Each structure stands twice: as C-alpha cells, then as structure tokens.
Coordinates of C-alpha atoms and ligand atoms in Angstrom, one line a residue:
X9 CA 0.0 0.0 0.0
X10 CA 1.1 3.6 -0.4
X11 CA 0.7 6.4 2.0
X12 CA -2.8 7.3 3.2
X13 CA -3.7 10.3 5.3
X14 CA -6.7 11.8 6.9
X15 CA -7.3 15.0 8.9
X16 CA -10.2 14.7 11.4
X17 CA -11.8 17.3 13.7
X18 CA -13.7 16.2 16.7
X19 CA -15.7 18.4 19.1
X20 CA -15.2 18.7 22.9
X21 CA -17.9 17.3 25.2
X22 CA -19.7 17.9 28.5
X23 CA -20.1 14.5 30.2
X24 CA -22.7 13.4 32.7
X25 CA -25.0 16.4 32.1
X26 CA -25.7 16.5 35.7
X27 CA -27.3 13.3 36.9
X28 CA -26.3 11.0 34.0
X29 CA -22.9 9.8 35.3
X30 CA -21.1 7.8 32.6
X31 CA -24.4 7.6 30.5
X32 CA -24.9 10.9 28.8
X33 CA -22.7 13.5 27.1
X34 CA -23.2 16.5 24.9
X35 CA -20.8 17.5 22.1
X36 CA -19.9 21.2 22.1
X37 CA -17.9 23.2 19.6
X38 CA -15.8 25.3 20.2
X39 CA -13.4 23.9 21.2
X40 CA -12.4 21.0 19.1
X41 CA -9.3 18.8 18.6
X42 CA -7.7 18.0 15.2
X43 CA -5.6 14.9 14.4
X44 CA -3.6 14.1 11.3
X45 CA -3.3 10.4 10.8
X46 CA -1.0 8.8 8.3
X47 CA -0.8 5.1 7.6
X48 CA 2.1 3.6 5.6
X49 CA 3.8 0.2 5.2
X50 CA 5.9 -0.7 8.2
X51 CA 5.5 -1.1 11.9
X52 CA 4.8 1.1 15.0
X53 CA 2.7 3.9 16.3
X54 CA 4.3 7.4 16.5
X55 CA 2.7 10.4 18.2
X56 CA 3.6 14.1 17.8
X57 CA 1.8 16.8 19.7
X58 CA 1.3 20.4 18.5
X59 CA -1.2 23.2 19.1
X60 CA -1.9 25.4 22.1
X61 CA -1.9 22.7 24.7
X62 CA 0.8 20.4 23.2
X63 CA 3.1 20.8 26.2
X64 CA 0.7 19.2 28.7
X65 CA 0.6 15.9 26.8
X66 CA 2.7 12.8 26.9
X67 CA 4.1 12.2 23.4
X68 CA 5.3 8.7 23.6
X69 CA 4.1 5.3 24.6
X70 CA 0.8 4.4 26.2
X71 CA 0.4 7.8 28.0
X72 CA -1.3 9.4 25.1
X73 CA -4.8 8.5 24.3
X74 CA -4.1 8.6 20.6
X75 CA -1.5 5.8 21.1
X76 CA -3.9 3.5 22.9
X77 CA -6.6 3.9 20.2
X78 CA -4.1 3.3 17.4
X79 CA -2.6 0.2 18.9
X80 CA -6.0 -1.3 19.5
X81 CA -7.0 -0.4 15.9
X82 CA -4.0 -2.3 14.5
X83 CA -4.9 -5.2 16.7
X84 CA -8.4 -5.2 15.3
X85 CA -7.1 -5.0 11.7
X86 CA -4.7 -7.8 12.3
X87 CA -2.2 -6.1 10.0
X88 CA 1.3 -4.7 10.1
X89 CA 1.2 -0.9 9.6
X90 CA 3.2 2.2 10.5
X91 CA 0.8 4.8 12.0
X92 CA 1.9 8.4 12.5
X93 CA -0.4 10.8 14.4
X94 CA -0.1 14.5 14.9
X95 CA -2.4 15.6 17.8
X96 CA -3.2 19.3 17.4
X97 CA -4.4 19.9 20.9
X98 CA -6.9 22.7 21.2
X99 CA -9.0 21.5 24.0
X100 CA -7.4 22.1 27.4
X101 CA -6.4 18.7 28.9
X102 CA -7.7 17.8 32.3
X103 CA -10.3 20.6 32.2
X104 CA -13.4 18.4 32.1
X105 CA -14.2 19.0 28.5
X106 CA -13.3 15.5 27.2
X107 CA -10.0 16.5 25.8
X108 CA -8.5 13.0 25.8
X109 CA -11.8 11.7 24.5
X110 CA -11.9 14.1 21.5
X111 CA -8.5 13.0 20.4
X112 CA -9.5 9.3 20.9
X113 CA -12.6 9.8 18.9
X114 CA -10.8 11.5 16.0
X115 CA -8.1 8.8 15.8
X116 CA -10.7 6.0 15.9
X117 CA -12.7 7.7 13.2
X118 CA -9.6 8.1 11.0
X119 CA -8.3 4.5 11.5
X120 CA -11.7 3.0 10.9
X121 CA -11.5 4.4 7.4
X122 CA -7.7 4.1 6.8
X123 CA -7.5 0.4 8.0
X124 CA -10.9 -0.5 6.4
X125 CA -12.2 -1.7 9.7
X126 CA -15.9 -1.1 8.8
X127 CA -16.9 -0.9 12.5
X128 CA -20.5 -0.5 13.6
X129 CA -21.3 2.7 15.6
X130 CA -21.0 0.8 18.9
X131 CA -17.7 -0.9 17.9
X132 CA -16.3 2.5 16.9
X133 CA -17.3 4.0 20.3
X134 CA -15.6 1.0 22.0
X135 CA -12.4 1.4 20.0
X136 CA -12.2 5.1 20.9
X137 CA -12.8 4.3 24.6
X138 CA -9.4 2.6 24.8
X139 CA -8.0 6.1 24.8
X140 CA -9.7 6.8 28.2
X141 CA -7.4 4.3 29.8
X142 CA -4.7 6.9 29.6
X143 CA -6.6 9.4 31.8
X144 CA -9.4 7.7 33.6
X145 CA -8.0 4.2 34.0
X146 CA -11.4 2.8 32.8
X147 CA -13.0 2.8 29.3
X148 CA -15.9 5.1 30.1
X149 CA -17.7 5.9 26.8
X150 CA -19.6 9.1 27.3
X151 CA -17.0 11.6 26.1
X152 CA -15.8 9.6 23.1
X153 CA -19.3 8.8 22.0
X154 CA -20.3 12.6 22.0
X155 CA -17.1 13.5 20.1
X156 CA -17.7 10.8 17.5
X157 CA -21.4 11.2 16.9
X158 CA -22.2 14.8 18.0
X159 CA -25.4 15.9 19.7
X160 CA -26.6 14.3 23.0
X161 CA -25.4 10.8 23.3
X162 CA -26.7 8.1 25.6
X163 CA -24.4 5.1 26.0
X164 CA -25.4 1.7 27.2
X165 CA -22.6 -0.8 27.5
X166 CA -25.1 -3.4 28.9
X167 CA -26.8 -3.9 25.6
X168 CA -23.9 -2.4 23.6
X169 CA -25.9 0.4 22.1
X170 CA -25.4 4.2 21.7
X171 CA -28.2 6.6 20.9
X172 CA -27.7 10.1 19.7
X173 CA -30.3 12.8 19.5
X174 CA -30.0 16.4 18.3
X175 CA -29.8 19.0 21.1
X176 CA -31.7 22.3 21.2
X177 CA -29.9 25.5 20.2
X178 CA -29.0 26.8 23.6
X179 CA -26.1 29.0 24.5
X180 CA -23.6 27.4 26.8
X181 CA -21.0 29.1 29.0
X182 CA -18.0 27.1 30.2
X183 CA -15.9 28.4 33.0
X184 CA -12.5 26.8 33.2
X185 CA -10.8 27.5 36.5
X186 CA -7.8 25.5 37.9
X187 CA -7.3 21.9 37.0
X188 CA -7.7 18.4 38.3
X189 CA -5.2 15.6 38.9
X190 CA -7.0 13.4 36.3
X191 CA -10.4 11.9 35.7
X192 CA -9.3 8.6 37.4
X193 CA -8.7 10.4 40.7
X194 CA -12.1 12.2 40.5
X195 CA -13.7 8.8 40.0
X196 CA -11.8 7.3 43.0
X197 CA -13.4 9.8 45.4
X198 CA -17.0 8.7 44.6
X199 CA -18.8 6.3 47.0
X200 CA -18.6 2.6 46.3
X201 CA -22.2 2.1 47.2
X202 CA -25.4 4.3 47.2
X203 CA -28.7 4.4 49.1
X204 CA -31.5 3.0 47.0
X205 CA -33.4 6.3 47.3
X206 CA -30.5 8.2 45.7
X207 CA -30.3 5.6 42.9
X208 CA -34.1 6.0 42.3
X209 CA -33.8 9.8 42.3
X210 CA -31.1 9.7 39.7
X211 CA -32.9 7.3 37.5
X212 CA -36.0 9.6 37.6
X213 CA -33.8 12.7 36.8
X214 CA -32.0 11.1 33.9
X215 CA -35.2 9.8 32.4
X216 CA -36.8 13.2 32.6
X217 CA -33.6 14.9 31.4
X218 CA -33.8 12.9 28.2
X219 CA -37.5 13.6 27.9
X220 CA -36.9 17.3 28.4
X221 CA -34.5 17.4 25.4
X222 CA -36.8 15.4 23.2
X223 CA -39.8 17.6 24.1
X224 CA -37.7 20.8 24.1
X225 CA -39.1 21.5 27.5
X226 CA -36.6 23.9 29.0
X227 CA -38.4 24.3 32.4
X228 CA -38.2 20.5 32.9
X229 CA -34.6 20.6 31.7
X230 CA -33.7 23.3 34.1
X231 CA -35.2 21.4 37.1
X232 CA -33.6 18.0 36.4
X233 CA -30.1 18.8 35.1
X234 CA -28.8 20.2 38.4
X235 CA -30.3 17.3 40.4
X236 CA -27.6 14.7 40.9
X237 CA -26.9 12.4 43.8
X238 CA -24.2 10.2 42.3
X239 CA -21.2 12.3 41.3
X240 CA -21.6 16.1 41.5
X241 CA -22.2 16.5 45.2
X242 CA -19.0 14.6 46.0
X243 CA -16.8 16.2 43.4
X244 CA -17.7 19.9 43.8
X245 CA -16.2 19.7 47.3
X246 CA -12.8 19.4 45.6
X247 CA -13.3 22.6 43.7
X248 CA -13.3 25.8 45.8
X249 CA -14.5 27.9 42.8
X250 CA -17.8 25.9 42.5
X251 CA -20.0 28.1 44.8
X252 CA -19.0 31.5 43.4
X253 CA -19.1 30.4 39.7
X254 CA -22.5 28.8 40.2
X255 CA -24.0 31.8 41.8
X256 CA -22.6 34.3 39.2
X257 CA -23.9 32.1 36.4
X258 CA -27.3 31.7 38.0
X259 CA -27.6 35.5 38.5
X260 CA -27.1 35.8 34.8
X261 CA -30.1 33.7 34.2
X262 CA -28.6 30.2 33.6
X263 CA -31.2 27.4 33.2
X264 CA -28.9 25.1 34.9
X265 CA -25.3 25.1 36.2
X266 CA -23.4 21.8 36.4
X267 CA -19.9 20.4 36.7
X268 CA -18.6 19.5 33.3
X269 CA -17.5 15.8 33.4
X270 CA -15.2 15.4 36.4
X271 CA -14.5 19.1 36.5
X272 CA -12.9 21.6 37.1
X273 CA -14.9 23.2 34.3
X274 CA -18.4 24.4 35.1
X275 CA -21.0 24.6 32.4
X276 CA -24.2 26.7 32.3
X277 CA -27.0 26.6 29.8
X278 CA -28.8 29.7 28.7
X279 CA -31.9 30.4 26.6
X280 CA -30.4 33.7 25.3
X281 CA -26.8 34.6 24.7
X282 CA -25.5 35.9 28.1
X283 CA -23.1 38.8 28.7
X284 CA -19.9 36.8 28.8
X285 CA -17.6 39.8 29.5
X286 CA -19.7 40.7 32.5
X287 CA -19.6 37.1 33.8
X288 CA -15.8 37.1 33.4
X289 CA -15.4 40.5 35.2
X290 CA -17.6 39.4 38.1
X291 CA -15.6 36.1 38.4
X292 CA -12.3 38.1 38.4
X293 CA -13.6 40.5 41.0
X294 CA -14.3 37.4 43.2
X295 CA -10.6 36.5 42.9
X296 CA -10.7 33.9 40.2
X297 CA -8.6 33.8 37.0
X298 CA -11.0 31.9 34.7
X299 CA -11.0 31.2 31.0
X300 CA -14.7 31.8 30.0
X301 CA -15.9 30.3 26.7
X302 CA -19.2 31.0 25.0
X303 CA -20.1 27.9 23.1
X304 CA -23.0 25.9 21.8
X305 CA -24.1 22.3 21.3
X306 CA -22.5 20.6 18.2
X307 CA -24.9 18.3 16.5
X308 CA -22.0 17.3 14.3
X309 CA -19.5 14.8 15.5
X310 CA -16.1 13.8 14.2
X311 CA -15.6 14.8 10.6
X312 CA -13.0 14.8 7.9
X313 CA -11.5 18.2 7.0
X314 CA -9.3 19.1 4.0
X315 CA -6.5 21.0 5.6
X316 CA -5.3 22.4 8.8
Ligands
LIG421 N1 -4.6 13.0 23.6 C1 -4.8 13.5 24.8 N2 -5.5 14.6 25.0 C2 -5.7 15.1 26.2 N3 -5.2 14.6 27.4 C3 -4.4 13.4 27.2 C4 -4.2 12.9 26.0 N4 -3.5 11.8 26.1 C5 -3.2 11.7 27.4 N5 -3.8 12.7 28.1 C6 -3.7 12.9 29.6 O1 -5.0 12.7 30.1 C7 -5.2 13.7 31.2 C8 -6.4 14.5 30.8 O2 -7.4 13.6 30.6 P1 -8.8 13.7 31.4 O3 -8.5 13.8 32.9 O4 -9.7 12.7 30.9 O5 -9.2 15.2 31.1 P2 -10.4 15.8 30.3 O6 -11.2 14.7 29.7 O7 -11.0 16.6 31.4 O8 -9.7 16.6 29.3 C9 -3.9 14.6 31.2 O9 -3.1 14.1 32.3 C10 -3.3 14.3 29.9 O10 -1.9 14.4 29.9
LIG422 N1 -18.2 10.1 33.0 C1 -16.8 10.5 33.3 C2 -16.6 11.8 32.4 C3 -15.3 12.4 32.6 O1 -15.2 13.6 31.8 P1 -13.9 14.5 31.7 O2 -14.1 15.4 30.6 O3 -13.8 15.2 33.0 O4 -12.7 13.5 31.5 C4 -16.7 10.9 34.7 O5 -17.5 11.6 35.2 O6 -15.7 10.3 35.4

C-alpha cells in the first residue's frame, strides 16, 4: 500500500450532564481537537503533539490516548502498519471537556477508514474508549461517543448500544478554572455504594432529562439537570470555585449550572446569549482567573476536513 492520510476534527464534550454519570454527554464546539493520521507500510505507532496545549501531553508510549486507540485499531485490523499521528491539541487537557476523548474519537474515526475496519457505531465507540485508559483508568464511553457522533449521546454498555439525538440550540458558557489531577482520581473519590433512594432519584432525573431534550421542555430541563446524587455533590467539594461560579452564572439567568465531566470546568445553559464579558469580570472580582468560553451544542461529531 502507499501512504494514506486523513485530517479529522472532533468536538469537545460535557459528560454526565448533571445526573447522567457515565451515561450521557453533549458535544460542544468550540473547542475541538484536530488529528492528522498517516498510515504507511511498516510497523509502530508514532505520536507528535502540536497546538496550544501540546506541552501538557505525553508524546510517547501508552500515556497518550491517541497511542492506545491506534494500537487497538492495529490489533483489530490484524495487519502490520506504521501509524503516524499528529495531535493538534486545542481542548485544554484535564479541564473536564473531554480533551483526551476528543483525540481518541478523532483517531478512531480516521483509522476505521484508513484500515478499512468497517466498524459498527458501537464498535467505533468501543475502539475510541481505549484512549480513556490513559486518563481515567477505565473505558468510560460518554465523552468519546459525543465527540464521535455529536449531539446528545446516551451510552449503554449493557446492551452495547449508543443513541444520539439532536440537542436544542441553547447558549452554553463554560468556565475553566484550575485543574484536576486526572479523571481517574475524580472517580476514585466517589462512593462505592449508594442508598437505594439516591439511585431511584437519579434514574428519575436522567429519564426526565432525556424527555426534556426530546420535548424541548426547558423548564423541565432546568429542574432535572442540576439534580444529581451520584457524582456532582462529592466532586464539587474538591473545587473551591464551584460556589461562586454557580451563583454568578445563576444570577445571569442560567437554566442550569453543572460540573462538566469530572471538572474543574463548570457549564451553564442559557436560553439567550448571556453577557460573557460581565460574567468574566464578576468572576475576576471574586478573585478567580478563569477562561470563559461562550459555546453551543454541536450536532455534528467527528468529521474529515481538507486541511489544517
Ligand atoms: N490526547 C490526549 N489529549 C488530552 N489529554 C491526554 C491525551 N493523552 C493523554 N492525556 C492525559 O490525560 C489527562 C487528561 O485527561 P482527562 O483527565 O480525561 O481530562 P479531560 O477529559 O478533562 O480533558 C492529562 O493528564 C493528559 O496528559
Ligand atoms: N463520566 C466521566 C466523564 C469524565 O469527563 P472528563 O471530561 O472530566 O474527563 C466521569 O465523570 O468520570
């Protein structure tokens, strides 16, 4: 074979969407990651990082999510190939925006085509989830599914099925403040067992969260998205900025304020475009140094682009 190359863009994601721990995620763009994947004759997987956040990434071996996905793809193909990947890192790593997952999704998308794997939607999500071993230690599938498919995704490893639905055109503000050790650590601080009443409450909230999106019922959305008893209450204790950011975003009319994934980013949903500059000024007066992003749901997932 000769040289074959693809350039793929994949959106960032907000995992959990409040009560739906490991089950739901929403693709957002901006930001997005871009990968250039080249397959030639030979052996080995080689990673190079570039872009704004390149310096926070491991470049070699199994530390980079791109490497883990590529080695798994080679295994599935049962072929000898040399794979070169440039990760153009534009989503801040370890910020709770599915940065490692976006890279993984883009690499899985590229290699499914370049190695002629012909994977089903679920198998593609599974392939991408190998990348999450680098950061979370487990193959949680919410972030990678959103980055692959776009929109709101609902993953169900029990029956091996992912469902995606379009998400309404809301404005989203993401406040990135500080960082976290990694997603694996933020998983380790969660309880190992839950009260039945908490489990039932979360099932009710997730069911009605999905219904609120399908029915475009923003009042219902607003009531259930902040209502989590599984992950958020335990994790926000690790983030000193949670209280002040939540109250500033609520004062600006947010429909709901949640921790994005495992944090530290905080995401807020708005019916109308909010005054982002005012939000930032108020957060800075409260002593924070946040990056504040105005973004929106991306109903498009990973896609091929011509150049970068
Ligand atoms: N391709 C990648 N993109 C982003 N982070 C990566 C990648 N590969 C490995 N990592 C590591 O994973 C950690 C960030 O992943 P994670 O905690 O899941 O963050 P998030 O999903 O919030 O971006 C960092 O320690 C980072 O070095
Ligand atoms: N469901 C996962 C999602 C982690 O998202 P990240 O963007 O913070 O990596 C979890 O909550 O652990």
